[in-house]
Amino acid sequence: MMLNQTVEVAPRREPSIMDVAREAGVSAQTVSRVATGKNVVRPQTREKVVEAMHRLGYRPNGAARALKSGRYRNIGVIMFSLSSYGNMRTLEAIAGEAARVGYALTLIPLGAASQSRVSGAFARLSEQAVDGIVILIEAHQLNESDIELPQGLPVVVVDSNAQYDQPVVDTDQAQGARLATEHLLDMGHRTVWHVAGPDESFSAQRRRESWKATLHSRGAAAPEALVGDWSANSGRAAGRELALREEVTAVFAANDQMALGVMHAIHEAGLRIPEDISVVGFDDTPESASFWPALTTIRQHFDQVGVAALQALVAAIEDQPRERGDLVPTELIVRRSTAAPSR
């Protein structure tokens, strides 16, 4: 008669920091410095320690590191609109820079920008043990009178008009709109018509204000702006109205998608671009060079905005001196959709 016997297998011991130190031929303190991402270790030594970690399958204990250093090496991102080209490019840059400096990301996307949703996102992030938060939300209602930002936790706002005590990083929206408007005026157009973004957008507001101020500074009349919703369809609706007005020779659209709609409407009306009407966009999306004709536009450096936001937050987390905020310059990209007026 055979009896079933239970054989107890001792659990496999996880490699320790001492094991890695012996394997790499360095001190345990050096291994700890590498594991916590400190930059005081020579590159050759760091590489040797990392290789030893991989050979042994060593995984730094995040909770233990946090207890010892007071940091989790984790950053929260609150983001409104995952469908926005600019927001996604900025998020990619934030993630890339975070990985480069040894931080992980926890993303909380919001379906709508409201006090309750943002407060809920802060609460969720506090449960995730983050060292700081990047807020990537563009809406008028989120100003300092409407939203209370957490105290004692570093926060950086990626926004164009938020009046916070925290660092604010954004594209220089006013400079971009000025470059677009001046480009058309310098070509000889008497004035420039504007298809603006939605009223609740800080970016749209800044571009619209700068467009109007530039016209006034050059002694040109400022027509009434037409308001869209960032979509090509709204640009097309505005373009149909503009194409009926003989005095319109130049249009500045607040983003490339609305510029595409404007161009569609101008073609539908039997007019030529740029011979009859010149068009300038804003963003320099990858498709803008393939519009017909290729679109003159304002290039936003979303990658620089994301990197600057992450660097500002890490500086705050690690108590490093830094300016309160950053404005990233824009760039005028001249293509085939603008020319001197012919009518």
Coordinates of C-alpha atoms in Angstrom, one line a residue:
M1 CA 0.0 0.0 0.0
M2 CA 1.4 3.3 -1.1
L3 CA 1.0 6.4 1.0
N4 CA 0.8 9.9 -0.4
Q5 CA 3.4 12.1 1.1
T6 CA 3.5 15.8 1.0
V7 CA 6.9 17.2 0.5
E8 CA 7.3 20.8 1.6
V9 CA 9.5 22.9 -0.7
A10 CA 11.3 25.8 0.9
P11 CA 10.2 29.1 -0.8
R12 CA 12.8 30.5 -3.1
R13 CA 14.7 33.3 -1.3
E14 CA 14.5 36.6 -3.3
P15 CA 18.0 38.1 -3.9
S16 CA 18.9 40.9 -1.5
I17 CA 20.8 44.1 -1.9
M18 CA 23.8 42.3 -0.3
D19 CA 23.6 39.6 -3.0
V20 CA 23.8 42.3 -5.7
A21 CA 26.6 44.0 -3.9
R22 CA 28.7 40.8 -3.8
E23 CA 27.8 40.0 -7.5
A24 CA 28.9 43.4 -8.7
G25 CA 31.8 43.8 -6.3
V26 CA 30.6 47.0 -4.8
S27 CA 29.2 48.2 -1.5
A28 CA 25.5 47.8 -0.5
Q29 CA 25.4 51.6 -0.3
T30 CA 26.3 51.9 -4.0
V31 CA 23.6 49.4 -4.9
S32 CA 21.1 51.4 -2.9
R33 CA 22.1 54.6 -4.7
V34 CA 21.6 52.9 -8.1
A35 CA 18.2 51.5 -7.0
T36 CA 17.0 54.9 -5.9
G37 CA 18.1 56.6 -9.1
K38 CA 20.6 58.9 -7.5
N39 CA 23.1 60.4 -9.9
V40 CA 26.2 60.2 -7.7
V41 CA 27.3 56.8 -9.1
R42 CA 29.9 56.7 -11.9
P43 CA 28.3 55.4 -15.2
Q44 CA 30.6 52.4 -15.4
T45 CA 29.7 51.4 -11.8
R46 CA 26.0 51.9 -12.4
E47 CA 26.1 49.7 -15.5
K48 CA 27.9 47.0 -13.5
V49 CA 25.3 47.1 -10.7
V50 CA 22.4 47.1 -13.2
E51 CA 23.8 44.0 -14.9
A52 CA 24.2 42.3 -11.6
M53 CA 20.5 43.1 -10.7
H54 CA 19.4 41.5 -14.0
R55 CA 21.5 38.4 -13.6
L56 CA 20.1 37.8 -10.1
G57 CA 16.6 38.9 -10.8
Y58 CA 16.8 41.5 -8.1
R59 CA 13.8 43.9 -7.9
P60 CA 14.2 47.0 -5.6
N61 CA 11.5 47.1 -3.0
G62 CA 9.6 50.3 -3.8
A63 CA 7.8 50.4 -0.4
A64 CA 11.1 50.1 1.5
R65 CA 12.7 52.8 -0.7
A66 CA 9.8 55.1 0.0
L67 CA 10.1 54.6 3.8
K68 CA 13.8 55.3 3.7
S69 CA 13.8 58.2 1.2
G70 CA 10.3 59.6 1.6
R71 CA 9.7 59.3 -2.1
Y72 CA 7.8 56.8 -4.2
R73 CA 9.4 57.6 -7.6
N74 CA 5.9 57.9 -9.0
I75 CA 4.2 60.9 -10.6
G76 CA 0.5 61.4 -11.2
V77 CA -1.0 62.9 -14.3
I78 CA -4.5 64.3 -14.4
M79 CA -5.5 64.7 -18.1
F80 CA -8.6 66.0 -19.8
S81 CA -9.2 64.8 -23.4
L82 CA -7.1 61.9 -24.6
S83 CA -8.3 62.7 -28.1
S84 CA -6.4 66.0 -28.4
Y85 CA -3.3 65.9 -30.6
G86 CA -1.5 68.3 -28.4
N87 CA -2.3 66.6 -25.1
M88 CA -1.2 63.2 -26.4
R89 CA 2.1 64.6 -27.7
T90 CA 2.7 66.4 -24.4
L91 CA 1.8 63.2 -22.4
E92 CA 4.3 61.2 -24.5
A93 CA 7.0 63.7 -23.7
I94 CA 6.2 63.6 -20.0
A95 CA 6.3 59.8 -20.0
G96 CA 9.6 59.7 -21.8
E97 CA 11.3 62.3 -19.5
A98 CA 9.9 60.5 -16.4
A99 CA 11.4 57.2 -17.6
R100 CA 14.7 58.9 -18.2
V101 CA 15.0 60.3 -14.7
G102 CA 13.6 57.1 -13.0
Y103 CA 10.0 57.9 -12.3
A104 CA 6.9 56.0 -13.1
L105 CA 3.5 57.5 -14.2
T106 CA 0.0 57.0 -13.0
L107 CA -2.5 58.5 -15.4
I108 CA -6.0 59.6 -14.4
P109 CA -8.0 60.6 -17.6
L110 CA -11.1 62.7 -17.0
G111 CA -14.2 62.7 -19.3
A112 CA -15.1 66.3 -18.2
A113 CA -13.4 69.2 -16.5
S114 CA -15.3 69.8 -13.3
Q115 CA -14.5 70.5 -9.6
S116 CA -15.8 67.2 -8.4
R117 CA -14.0 65.1 -11.1
V118 CA -10.7 66.8 -10.5
S119 CA -11.1 66.5 -6.7
G120 CA -11.8 62.8 -7.2
A121 CA -8.7 62.4 -9.3
F122 CA -6.6 64.0 -6.6
A123 CA -8.1 61.6 -4.0
R124 CA -7.3 58.6 -6.3
L125 CA -3.8 59.7 -6.8
S126 CA -3.2 60.1 -3.1
E127 CA -4.1 56.4 -2.7
Q128 CA -1.5 55.5 -5.4
A129 CA 1.3 57.1 -3.4
V130 CA 2.6 59.7 -5.8
D131 CA 5.4 62.2 -5.2
G132 CA 3.8 65.0 -7.3
I133 CA 1.1 65.7 -10.0
V134 CA 1.0 67.2 -13.5
I135 CA -2.3 68.7 -14.4
L136 CA -3.0 68.7 -18.1
I137 CA -6.4 70.3 -18.3
E138 CA -7.4 73.3 -20.4
A139 CA -10.7 74.9 -19.4
H140 CA -11.7 78.3 -18.0
Q141 CA -13.6 76.9 -15.0
L142 CA -10.4 75.4 -13.6
N143 CA -8.9 78.6 -12.2
E144 CA -7.7 79.3 -8.6
S145 CA -11.2 80.4 -7.5
D146 CA -12.8 77.1 -8.6
I147 CA -10.4 74.4 -7.7
E148 CA -8.4 73.8 -4.6
L149 CA -5.0 72.2 -5.3
P150 CA -3.6 69.8 -2.7
Q151 CA -1.3 71.3 -0.1
G152 CA 2.1 69.8 0.6
L153 CA 2.2 67.9 -2.7
P154 CA 4.2 69.4 -5.7
V155 CA 2.0 70.3 -8.6
V156 CA 2.8 71.6 -12.1
V157 CA 0.0 72.9 -14.4
V158 CA 0.3 72.6 -18.2
D159 CA -2.0 75.5 -19.2
S160 CA -1.9 78.8 -20.9
N161 CA -3.8 81.0 -18.4
A162 CA -4.1 79.3 -15.0
Q163 CA -3.3 81.7 -12.2
Y164 CA -1.8 79.3 -9.6
D165 CA 1.0 79.6 -7.1
Q166 CA 2.4 76.3 -8.6
P167 CA 4.6 76.3 -11.7
V168 CA 2.8 76.7 -15.0
V169 CA 4.3 75.4 -18.3
D170 CA 2.8 76.0 -21.7
T171 CA 3.3 76.9 -25.3
D172 CA 3.6 80.7 -25.9
Q173 CA 0.2 81.0 -27.4
A174 CA 0.3 84.7 -27.8
Q175 CA 3.6 84.6 -29.6
G176 CA 2.3 82.0 -32.1
A177 CA -0.9 84.0 -32.9
R178 CA 1.2 87.1 -33.4
L179 CA 3.6 85.4 -35.8
A180 CA 0.6 84.1 -37.8
T181 CA -1.1 87.5 -38.0
E182 CA 2.1 89.4 -38.8
H183 CA 3.0 86.9 -41.5
L184 CA -0.3 87.7 -43.4
L185 CA -0.1 91.4 -42.8
D186 CA 3.5 91.5 -44.0
M187 CA 2.4 89.9 -47.3
G188 CA 0.1 92.9 -47.9
H189 CA -3.3 91.8 -46.5
R190 CA -5.2 94.7 -45.1
T191 CA -6.6 92.6 -42.2
V192 CA -6.8 89.0 -41.1
W193 CA -10.0 87.1 -40.3
H194 CA -9.9 84.6 -37.4
V195 CA -11.6 81.3 -36.8
A196 CA -11.2 80.9 -33.0
G197 CA -11.3 77.9 -30.8
P198 CA -14.1 77.4 -28.2
D199 CA -14.7 80.1 -25.6
E200 CA -13.9 77.8 -22.7
S201 CA -10.4 77.1 -23.9
F202 CA -7.5 79.1 -22.5
S203 CA -5.4 78.4 -25.6
A204 CA -8.2 79.7 -27.8
Q205 CA -8.6 82.8 -25.7
R206 CA -4.8 83.6 -25.8
R207 CA -4.6 83.2 -29.5
R208 CA -7.7 85.3 -30.1
E209 CA -6.5 88.1 -27.9
S210 CA -3.1 88.2 -29.5
W211 CA -4.6 88.1 -33.0
K212 CA -6.7 91.2 -32.2
A213 CA -3.9 93.0 -30.4
T214 CA -1.5 92.4 -33.3
L215 CA -4.1 93.9 -35.8
H216 CA -4.6 96.9 -33.6
S217 CA -0.8 97.4 -33.2
R218 CA -0.5 97.5 -37.0
G219 CA -3.4 99.9 -37.5
A220 CA -5.6 97.2 -39.1
A221 CA -9.3 96.7 -38.4
A222 CA -10.2 93.6 -36.4
P223 CA -13.2 91.8 -37.8
E224 CA -15.5 89.8 -35.6
A225 CA -14.0 86.4 -34.9
L226 CA -15.9 83.3 -35.9
V227 CA -15.9 80.6 -33.2
G228 CA -15.4 76.9 -33.8
D229 CA -14.9 73.8 -31.7
W230 CA -11.5 72.7 -32.9
S231 CA -13.0 70.3 -35.5
A232 CA -12.7 70.4 -39.3
N233 CA -16.5 70.6 -39.5
S234 CA -16.7 73.8 -37.5
G235 CA -13.9 75.2 -39.7
R236 CA -15.8 74.3 -42.8
A237 CA -18.9 76.1 -41.5
A238 CA -16.9 79.2 -40.8
G239 CA -15.2 78.9 -44.2
R240 CA -18.5 78.9 -46.0
E241 CA -19.4 82.2 -44.4
L242 CA -16.0 83.7 -45.1
A243 CA -16.0 82.6 -48.7
L244 CA -19.1 84.7 -49.3
R245 CA -17.4 87.9 -48.3
E246 CA -15.4 89.6 -51.0
E247 CA -13.3 91.5 -48.5
V248 CA -11.8 88.4 -47.0
T249 CA -8.3 87.7 -48.3
A250 CA -6.6 86.1 -45.3
V251 CA -7.8 83.7 -42.6
F252 CA -6.0 82.6 -39.4
A253 CA -7.5 79.5 -37.9
A254 CA -6.8 78.6 -34.3
N255 CA -5.8 75.0 -35.1
D256 CA -4.9 73.0 -38.2
Q257 CA -8.1 70.9 -38.2
M258 CA -10.3 74.1 -38.4
A259 CA -7.9 75.4 -41.1
L260 CA -8.5 72.2 -43.1
G261 CA -12.3 72.8 -42.9
V262 CA -11.8 76.5 -44.0
M263 CA -9.8 75.3 -47.0
H264 CA -12.4 72.8 -47.9
A265 CA -15.1 75.5 -47.9
I266 CA -13.0 77.9 -50.0
H267 CA -12.4 75.1 -52.6
E268 CA -16.2 74.4 -52.6
A269 CA -16.9 78.1 -53.3
G270 CA -14.7 77.9 -56.4
L271 CA -12.0 80.1 -54.9
R272 CA -8.2 79.4 -55.0
I273 CA -5.8 79.1 -52.1
P274 CA -3.7 81.2 -51.8
E275 CA -4.5 83.3 -54.9
D276 CA -7.9 84.4 -53.6
I277 CA -7.7 83.6 -49.9
S278 CA -4.6 82.8 -47.8
V279 CA -4.9 80.4 -44.8
V280 CA -2.8 79.9 -41.7
G281 CA -3.3 77.2 -39.1
F282 CA -1.9 76.5 -35.6
D283 CA -0.2 73.3 -34.3
D284 CA 1.7 71.9 -37.3
T285 CA 0.1 68.5 -37.1
P286 CA 1.8 65.7 -39.2
E287 CA -0.9 66.0 -41.8
S288 CA -0.7 69.8 -42.4
A289 CA 2.2 69.4 -44.9
S290 CA -0.1 67.2 -47.0
F291 CA -3.1 69.6 -47.1
W292 CA -3.8 71.0 -50.6
P293 CA -2.1 73.3 -50.8
A294 CA 0.4 72.5 -48.0
L295 CA -0.6 74.6 -44.9
T296 CA 1.4 77.5 -43.5
T297 CA 1.0 77.0 -39.7
I298 CA 2.4 77.7 -36.3
R299 CA 4.5 74.8 -34.9
Q300 CA 4.0 74.0 -31.2
H301 CA 6.8 72.1 -29.6
F302 CA 4.7 69.8 -27.4
D303 CA 7.7 67.6 -26.6
Q304 CA 9.5 70.6 -25.1
V305 CA 6.3 71.5 -23.1
G306 CA 6.1 67.9 -21.7
V307 CA 9.8 67.8 -20.8
A308 CA 9.7 71.2 -19.1
A309 CA 6.6 70.2 -17.1
L310 CA 8.2 67.0 -15.9
Q311 CA 11.5 68.7 -15.1
A312 CA 9.7 71.5 -13.1
L313 CA 7.8 68.9 -11.1
V314 CA 10.9 66.8 -10.3
A315 CA 12.8 69.9 -9.3
A316 CA 9.9 70.7 -6.9
I317 CA 9.9 67.1 -5.6
E318 CA 13.7 67.1 -5.0
D319 CA 13.8 70.6 -3.6
Q320 CA 15.9 71.9 -6.5
P321 CA 15.8 75.7 -7.4
R322 CA 13.8 76.5 -10.5
E323 CA 11.8 79.3 -12.1
R324 CA 8.1 79.4 -11.4
G325 CA 7.1 78.6 -14.9
D326 CA 8.1 78.2 -18.5
L327 CA 6.7 79.5 -21.9
V328 CA 7.9 77.4 -24.8
P329 CA 8.3 79.5 -28.0
T330 CA 6.5 78.6 -31.2
E331 CA 7.7 78.7 -34.8
L332 CA 6.1 79.9 -38.0
I333 CA 6.3 77.2 -40.7
V334 CA 5.7 78.8 -44.2
R335 CA 4.3 76.5 -46.9
R336 CA 2.0 77.1 -50.0
S337 CA -1.2 78.3 -48.4
T338 CA -0.2 81.9 -48.1
A339 CA 0.6 84.6 -50.6
A340 CA 0.2 88.3 -51.3
P341 CA -3.5 89.3 -51.9
S342 CA -4.7 89.4 -55.5
R343 CA -8.2 90.8 -55.0

